[in-house]
mmCIF file of C-alpha atoms in Angstrom:
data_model
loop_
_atom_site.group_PDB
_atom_site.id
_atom_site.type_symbol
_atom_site.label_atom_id
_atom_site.label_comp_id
_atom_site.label_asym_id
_atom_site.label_seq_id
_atom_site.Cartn_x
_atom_site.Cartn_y
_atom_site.Cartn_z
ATOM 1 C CA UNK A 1 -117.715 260.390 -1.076
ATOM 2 C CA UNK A 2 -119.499 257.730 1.193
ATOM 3 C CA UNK A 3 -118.909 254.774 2.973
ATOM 4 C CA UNK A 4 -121.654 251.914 3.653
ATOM 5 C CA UNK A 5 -121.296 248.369 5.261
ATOM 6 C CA UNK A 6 -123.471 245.546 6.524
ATOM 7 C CA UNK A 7 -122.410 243.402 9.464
ATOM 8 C CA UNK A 8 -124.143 239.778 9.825
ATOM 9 C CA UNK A 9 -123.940 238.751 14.019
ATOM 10 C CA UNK A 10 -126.276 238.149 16.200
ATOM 11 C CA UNK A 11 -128.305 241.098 14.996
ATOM 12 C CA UNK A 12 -127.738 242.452 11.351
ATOM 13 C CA UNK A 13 -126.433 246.026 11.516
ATOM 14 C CA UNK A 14 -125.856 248.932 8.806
ATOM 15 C CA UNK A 15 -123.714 251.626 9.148
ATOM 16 C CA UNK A 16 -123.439 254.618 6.042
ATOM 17 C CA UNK A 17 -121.799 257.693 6.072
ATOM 18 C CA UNK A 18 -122.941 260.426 3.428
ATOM 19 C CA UNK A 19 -120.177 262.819 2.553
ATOM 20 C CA UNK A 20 -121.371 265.844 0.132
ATOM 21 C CA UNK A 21 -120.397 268.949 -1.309
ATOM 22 C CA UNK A 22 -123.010 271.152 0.361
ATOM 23 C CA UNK A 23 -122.330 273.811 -3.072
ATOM 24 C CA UNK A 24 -123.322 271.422 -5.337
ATOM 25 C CA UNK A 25 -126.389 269.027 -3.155
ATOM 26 C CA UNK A 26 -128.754 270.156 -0.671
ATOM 27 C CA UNK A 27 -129.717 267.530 1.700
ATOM 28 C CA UNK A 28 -131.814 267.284 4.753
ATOM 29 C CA UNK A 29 -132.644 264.179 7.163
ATOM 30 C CA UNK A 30 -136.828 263.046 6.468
ATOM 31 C CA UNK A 31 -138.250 260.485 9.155
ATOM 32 C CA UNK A 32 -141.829 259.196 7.949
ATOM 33 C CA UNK A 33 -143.981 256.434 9.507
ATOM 34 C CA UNK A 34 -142.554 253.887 7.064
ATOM 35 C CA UNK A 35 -139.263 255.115 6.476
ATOM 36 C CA UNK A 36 -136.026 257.231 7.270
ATOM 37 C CA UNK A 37 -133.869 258.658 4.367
ATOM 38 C CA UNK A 38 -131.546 261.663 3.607
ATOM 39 C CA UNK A 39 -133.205 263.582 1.855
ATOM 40 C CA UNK A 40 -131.152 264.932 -2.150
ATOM 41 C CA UNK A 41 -133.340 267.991 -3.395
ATOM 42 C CA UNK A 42 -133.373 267.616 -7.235
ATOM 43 C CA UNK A 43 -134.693 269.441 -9.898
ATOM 44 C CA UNK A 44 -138.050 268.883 -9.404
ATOM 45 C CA UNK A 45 -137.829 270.387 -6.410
ATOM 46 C CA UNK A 46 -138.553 267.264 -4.100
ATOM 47 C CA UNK A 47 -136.212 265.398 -1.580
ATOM 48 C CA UNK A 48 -135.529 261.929 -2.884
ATOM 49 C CA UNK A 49 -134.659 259.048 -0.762
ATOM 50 C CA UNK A 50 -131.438 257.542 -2.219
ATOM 51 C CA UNK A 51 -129.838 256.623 0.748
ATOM 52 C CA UNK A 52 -132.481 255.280 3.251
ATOM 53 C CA UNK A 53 -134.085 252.749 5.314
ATOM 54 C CA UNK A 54 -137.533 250.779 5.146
ATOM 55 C CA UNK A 55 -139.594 249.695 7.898
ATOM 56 C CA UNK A 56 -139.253 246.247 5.822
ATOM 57 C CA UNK A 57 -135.706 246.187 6.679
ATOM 58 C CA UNK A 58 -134.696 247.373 3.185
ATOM 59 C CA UNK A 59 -131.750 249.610 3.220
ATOM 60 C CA UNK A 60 -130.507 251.623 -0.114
ATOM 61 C CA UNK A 61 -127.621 253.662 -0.605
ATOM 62 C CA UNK A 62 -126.003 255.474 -3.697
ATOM 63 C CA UNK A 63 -122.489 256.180 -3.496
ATOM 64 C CA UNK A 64 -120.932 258.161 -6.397
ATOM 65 C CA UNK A 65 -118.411 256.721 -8.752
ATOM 66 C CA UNK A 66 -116.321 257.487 -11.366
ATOM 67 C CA UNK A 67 -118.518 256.856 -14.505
ATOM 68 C CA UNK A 68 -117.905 253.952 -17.508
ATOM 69 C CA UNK A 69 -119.297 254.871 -20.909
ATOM 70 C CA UNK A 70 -120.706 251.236 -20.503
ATOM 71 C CA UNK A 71 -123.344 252.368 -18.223
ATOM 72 C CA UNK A 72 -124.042 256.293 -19.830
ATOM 73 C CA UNK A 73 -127.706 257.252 -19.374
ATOM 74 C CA UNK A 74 -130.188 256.545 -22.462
ATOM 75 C CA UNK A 75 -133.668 255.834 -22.351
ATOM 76 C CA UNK A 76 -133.763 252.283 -23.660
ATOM 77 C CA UNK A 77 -137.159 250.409 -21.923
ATOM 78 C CA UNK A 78 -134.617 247.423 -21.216
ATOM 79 C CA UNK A 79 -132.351 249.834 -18.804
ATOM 80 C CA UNK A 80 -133.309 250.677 -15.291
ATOM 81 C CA UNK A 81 -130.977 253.676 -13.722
ATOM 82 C CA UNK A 82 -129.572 252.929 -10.536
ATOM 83 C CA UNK A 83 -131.095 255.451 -9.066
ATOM 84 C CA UNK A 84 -134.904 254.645 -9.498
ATOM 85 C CA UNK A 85 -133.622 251.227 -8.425
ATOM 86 C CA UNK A 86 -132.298 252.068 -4.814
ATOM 87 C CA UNK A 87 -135.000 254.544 -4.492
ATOM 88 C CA UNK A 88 -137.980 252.223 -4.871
ATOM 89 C CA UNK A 89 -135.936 249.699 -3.143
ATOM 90 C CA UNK A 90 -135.827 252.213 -0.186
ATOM 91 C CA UNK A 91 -139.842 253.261 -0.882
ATOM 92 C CA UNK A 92 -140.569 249.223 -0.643
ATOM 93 C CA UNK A 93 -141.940 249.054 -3.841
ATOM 94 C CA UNK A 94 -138.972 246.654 -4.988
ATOM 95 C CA UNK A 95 -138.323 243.517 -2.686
ATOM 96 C CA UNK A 96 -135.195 242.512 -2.388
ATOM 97 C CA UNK A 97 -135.963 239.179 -4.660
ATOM 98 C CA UNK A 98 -137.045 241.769 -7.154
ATOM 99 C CA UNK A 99 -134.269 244.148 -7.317
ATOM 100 C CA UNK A 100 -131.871 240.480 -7.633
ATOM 101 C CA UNK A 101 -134.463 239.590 -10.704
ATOM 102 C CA UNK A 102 -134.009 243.173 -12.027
ATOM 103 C CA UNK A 103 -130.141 243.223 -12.113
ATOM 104 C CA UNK A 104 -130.317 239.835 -13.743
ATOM 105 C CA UNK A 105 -132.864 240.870 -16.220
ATOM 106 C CA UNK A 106 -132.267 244.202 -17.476
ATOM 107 C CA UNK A 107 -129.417 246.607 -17.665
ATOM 108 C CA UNK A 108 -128.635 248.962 -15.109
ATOM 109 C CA UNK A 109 -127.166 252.488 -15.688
ATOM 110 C CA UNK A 110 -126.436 255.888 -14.407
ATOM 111 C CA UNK A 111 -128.784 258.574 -13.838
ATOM 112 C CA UNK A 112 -128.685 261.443 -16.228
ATOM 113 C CA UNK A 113 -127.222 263.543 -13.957
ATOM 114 C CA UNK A 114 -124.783 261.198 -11.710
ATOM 115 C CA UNK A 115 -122.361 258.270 -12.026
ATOM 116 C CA UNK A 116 -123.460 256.018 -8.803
ATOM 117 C CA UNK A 117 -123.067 252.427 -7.582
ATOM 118 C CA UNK A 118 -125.334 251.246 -4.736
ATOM 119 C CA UNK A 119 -125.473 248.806 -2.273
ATOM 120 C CA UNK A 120 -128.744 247.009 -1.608
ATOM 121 C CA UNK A 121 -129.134 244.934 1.582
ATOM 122 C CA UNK A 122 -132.611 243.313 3.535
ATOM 123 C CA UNK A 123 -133.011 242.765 7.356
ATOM 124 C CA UNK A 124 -131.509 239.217 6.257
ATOM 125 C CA UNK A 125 -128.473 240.142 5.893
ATOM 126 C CA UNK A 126 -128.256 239.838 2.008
ATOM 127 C CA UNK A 127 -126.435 242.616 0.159
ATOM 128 C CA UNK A 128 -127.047 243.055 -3.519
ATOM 129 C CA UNK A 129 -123.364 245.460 -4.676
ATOM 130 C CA UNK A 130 -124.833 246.840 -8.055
ATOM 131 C CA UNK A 131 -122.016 248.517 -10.408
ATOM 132 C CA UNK A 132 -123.459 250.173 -13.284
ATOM 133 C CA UNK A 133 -121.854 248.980 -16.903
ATOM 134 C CA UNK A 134 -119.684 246.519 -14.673
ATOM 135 C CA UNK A 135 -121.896 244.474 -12.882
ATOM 136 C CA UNK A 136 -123.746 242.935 -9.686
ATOM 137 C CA UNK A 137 -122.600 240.679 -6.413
ATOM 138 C CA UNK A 138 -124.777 238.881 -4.322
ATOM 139 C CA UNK A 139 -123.422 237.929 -0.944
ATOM 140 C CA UNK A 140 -124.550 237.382 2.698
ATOM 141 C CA UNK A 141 -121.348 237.016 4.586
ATOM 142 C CA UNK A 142 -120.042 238.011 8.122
ATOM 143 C CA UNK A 143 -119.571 241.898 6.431
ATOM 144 C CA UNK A 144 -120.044 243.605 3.057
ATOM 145 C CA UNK A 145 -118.374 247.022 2.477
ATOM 146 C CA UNK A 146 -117.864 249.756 0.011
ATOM 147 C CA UNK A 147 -116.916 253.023 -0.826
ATOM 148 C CA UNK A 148 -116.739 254.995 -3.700
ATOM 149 C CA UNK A 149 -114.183 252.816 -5.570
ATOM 150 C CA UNK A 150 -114.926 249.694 -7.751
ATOM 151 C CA UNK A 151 -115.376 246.085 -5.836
ATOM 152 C CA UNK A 152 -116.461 244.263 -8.602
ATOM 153 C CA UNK A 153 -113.784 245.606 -11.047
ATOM 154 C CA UNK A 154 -111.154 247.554 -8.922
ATOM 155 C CA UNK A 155 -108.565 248.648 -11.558
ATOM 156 C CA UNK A 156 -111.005 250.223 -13.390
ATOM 157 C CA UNK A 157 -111.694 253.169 -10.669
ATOM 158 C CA UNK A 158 -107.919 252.824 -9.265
ATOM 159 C CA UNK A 159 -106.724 255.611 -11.416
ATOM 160 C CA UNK A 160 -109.301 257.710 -9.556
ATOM 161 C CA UNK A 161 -108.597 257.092 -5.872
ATOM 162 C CA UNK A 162 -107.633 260.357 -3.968
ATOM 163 C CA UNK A 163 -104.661 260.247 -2.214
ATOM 164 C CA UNK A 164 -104.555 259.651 1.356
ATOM 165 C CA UNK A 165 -108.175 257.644 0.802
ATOM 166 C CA UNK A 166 -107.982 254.959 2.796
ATOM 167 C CA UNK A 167 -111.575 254.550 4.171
ATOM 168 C CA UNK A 168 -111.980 251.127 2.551
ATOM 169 C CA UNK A 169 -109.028 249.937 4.211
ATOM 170 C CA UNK A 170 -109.108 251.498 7.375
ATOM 171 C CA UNK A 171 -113.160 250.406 8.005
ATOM 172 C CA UNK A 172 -112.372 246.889 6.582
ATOM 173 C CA UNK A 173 -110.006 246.559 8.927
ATOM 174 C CA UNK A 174 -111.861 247.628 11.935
ATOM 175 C CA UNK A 175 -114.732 245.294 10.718
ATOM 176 C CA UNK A 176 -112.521 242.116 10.239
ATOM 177 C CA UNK A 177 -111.497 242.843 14.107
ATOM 178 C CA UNK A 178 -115.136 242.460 15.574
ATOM 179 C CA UNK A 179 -117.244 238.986 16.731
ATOM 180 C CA UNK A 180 -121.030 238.375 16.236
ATOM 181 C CA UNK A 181 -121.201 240.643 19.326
ATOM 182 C CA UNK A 182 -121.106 243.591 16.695
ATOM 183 C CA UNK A 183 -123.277 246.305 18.198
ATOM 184 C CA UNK A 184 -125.002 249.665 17.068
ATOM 185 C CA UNK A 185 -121.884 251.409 19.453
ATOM 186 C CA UNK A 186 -119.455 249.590 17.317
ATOM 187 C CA UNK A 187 -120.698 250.901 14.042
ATOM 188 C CA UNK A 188 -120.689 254.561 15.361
ATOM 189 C CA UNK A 189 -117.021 253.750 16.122
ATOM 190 C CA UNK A 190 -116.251 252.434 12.371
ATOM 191 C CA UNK A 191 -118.287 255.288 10.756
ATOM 192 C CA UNK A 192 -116.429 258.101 13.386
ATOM 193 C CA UNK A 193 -113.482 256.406 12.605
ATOM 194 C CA UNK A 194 -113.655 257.365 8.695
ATOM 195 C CA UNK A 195 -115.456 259.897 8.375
ATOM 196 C CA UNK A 196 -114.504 262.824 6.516
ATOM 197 C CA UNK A 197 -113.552 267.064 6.997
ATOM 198 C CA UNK A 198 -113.629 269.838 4.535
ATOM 199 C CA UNK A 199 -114.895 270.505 1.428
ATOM 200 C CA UNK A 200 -116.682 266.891 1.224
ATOM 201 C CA UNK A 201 -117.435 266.229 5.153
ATOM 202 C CA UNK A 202 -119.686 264.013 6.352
ATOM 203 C CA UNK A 203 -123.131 265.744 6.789
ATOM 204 C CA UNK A 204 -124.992 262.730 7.911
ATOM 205 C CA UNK A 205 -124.251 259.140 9.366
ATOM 206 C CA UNK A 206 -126.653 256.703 10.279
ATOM 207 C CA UNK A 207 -126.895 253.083 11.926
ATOM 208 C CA UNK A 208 -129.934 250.695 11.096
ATOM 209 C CA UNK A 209 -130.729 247.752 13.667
ATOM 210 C CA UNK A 210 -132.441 245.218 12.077
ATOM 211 C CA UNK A 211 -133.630 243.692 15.524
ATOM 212 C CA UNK A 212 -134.726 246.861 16.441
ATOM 213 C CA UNK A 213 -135.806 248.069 13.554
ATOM 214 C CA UNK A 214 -134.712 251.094 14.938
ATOM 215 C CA UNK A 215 -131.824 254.380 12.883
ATOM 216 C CA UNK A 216 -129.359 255.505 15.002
ATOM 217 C CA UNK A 217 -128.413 259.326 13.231
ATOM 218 C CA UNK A 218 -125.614 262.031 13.379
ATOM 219 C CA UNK A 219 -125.525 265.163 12.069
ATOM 220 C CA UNK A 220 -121.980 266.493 11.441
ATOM 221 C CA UNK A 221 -119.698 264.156 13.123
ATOM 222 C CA UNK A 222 -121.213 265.026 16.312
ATOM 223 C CA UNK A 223 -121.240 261.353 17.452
ATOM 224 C CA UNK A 224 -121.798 262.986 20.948
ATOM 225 C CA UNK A 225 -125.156 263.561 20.165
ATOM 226 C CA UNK A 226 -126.833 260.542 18.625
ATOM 227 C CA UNK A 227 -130.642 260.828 17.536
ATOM 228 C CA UNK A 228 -133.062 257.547 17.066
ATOM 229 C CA UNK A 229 -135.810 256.986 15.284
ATOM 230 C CA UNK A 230 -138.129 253.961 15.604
ATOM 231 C CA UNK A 231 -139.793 252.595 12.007
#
C-alpha cells in the first residue's frame, strides 16, 4: 500500500509514502552521490531502487496492484517489466523521453514476483502513470496522484479496494485545496495526513524538491523528525 503525487507550482514537488509488510519485504533507506532510494532486498540479495529519486530530477515509484492476466510475467524480448523500467528510470539510465518511447513501443508487464503500477515523473513536472496490461497516461497538470487502485481503468481494481481506504480521496482533496505556493511543509502534511498503522504502516515517506534538488525523509511517521539529503 503506497501513495505518490506530483504537485506543479512555483517549484515542482513529490511526495510518496511506502507502506510494507515488514514479514514479507525488507527495506532500508540508501543515499548515494547520485541518488536516494528505499532500498527492497530481493533474492539476489541486493537492495533495489524501485521507489527513488535521481540527481536528474527523475523520480520512480512502484506501487502494488491487484494483478490482470493481461500483463502476467513472460519473457517475450518485446515486453519490458515494470519494474526494470522504474528502476533504470530511477538509476538515470532511462530519460524520461525514453521511458514515454518505451511504453509506446513495447509492452509493459509485471515482475515475476509482483503485480505493480508506477508512476514516472521528471523535474519538469511531467508524470508518465504506467498500468501494466491496461495502459499509460501522460500528463503535466497542476497535480498527479495515485495509490494502489486503477486510474486508468478504475472498475477493474474497485472490487479490490479495502474498506475504509480512502487515501486517494482524502490526499486528492487536500491537494485540490493548495495554490502554486505548494511547499515541501505542505507535502509532509498530505503524506502525515494518509499515512498508514498496523500490519502495512508506513515505514518510509519522502519529499523531493525539484528546485532544490534536495529529499526531505521520515522514518515511521515520525514527521517530528525530518532528515534531508542533498543530490
Amino acid at each position: 500500500m503506497c501513495t505518490r503525487f506530483v504537485f506543479n507550482g512555483v517549484d515542482t514537488i513529490t511526495g510518496f509514502n511506502f507502506d510494507i509488510d515488514l514479514s514479507v519485504w525488507t527495506h532500508t533507506v540508501v543515499t548515494e552521490k547520485n541518488r536516494f532510494y528505499i532500498g527492497i532486498k530481493m533474492p539476489d540479495n541486493k537492495y533495489h531502487s524501485f521507489h527513488g529519486v535521481n540527481k536528474n530530477g527523475n523520480v520512480g515509484t512502484l506501487l502494488y496492484v491487484h494483478g490482470n492476466e493481461n500483463a502476467a510475467y513472460r519473457k517475450d524480448e518485446n515486453c519490458y517489466t515494470i519494474s526494470a523500467l522504474t528502476e533504470n528510470f530511477i538509476k538515470g539510465e532511462v530519460s524520461f523521453e525514453e521511458a514515454l518511447n518505451i511504453v509506446q513501443e513495447r509492452e509493459i508487464i509485471y515482475a515475476p514476483d509482483a503485480s505493480m503500477q508506477a508512476m514516472l515523473s521528471d523535474k519538469n513536472g511531467r508524470v508518465l502513470i504506467i498500468e501494466p496490461g491496461i495502459g499509460y497516461k501522460y500528463e503535466q497538470k497542476e497535480f498527479s496522484l495515485i495509490t494502489n487502485y486503477s486510474v486508468l481503468s478504475p472498475e477493474t481494481t474497485k472490487p479490490y479496494i479495502v474498506s475504509g481506504d480512502t487515501r486517494y480521496e482524502a490526499a486528492k482533496e487536500l491537494l485540490e485545496a493548495y495554490d502554486k505556493k505548494f511547499s515541501v511543509s505542505d507535502a509532509c502534511k498530505v503524506l502525515k495526513s494518509v499515512c498508514q498503522k498496523g500490519l502495512w504502516a508506513t515505514r518510509v515517506s519522502f519529499v523531493y524538491s525539484a528546485l532544490q534538488n534536495k529529499v526531505y525523509y521520515v522514518l515511521n511517521n515520525d514527521f517530528d523528525n525530518i532528515s534531508e539529503f542533498q543530490l
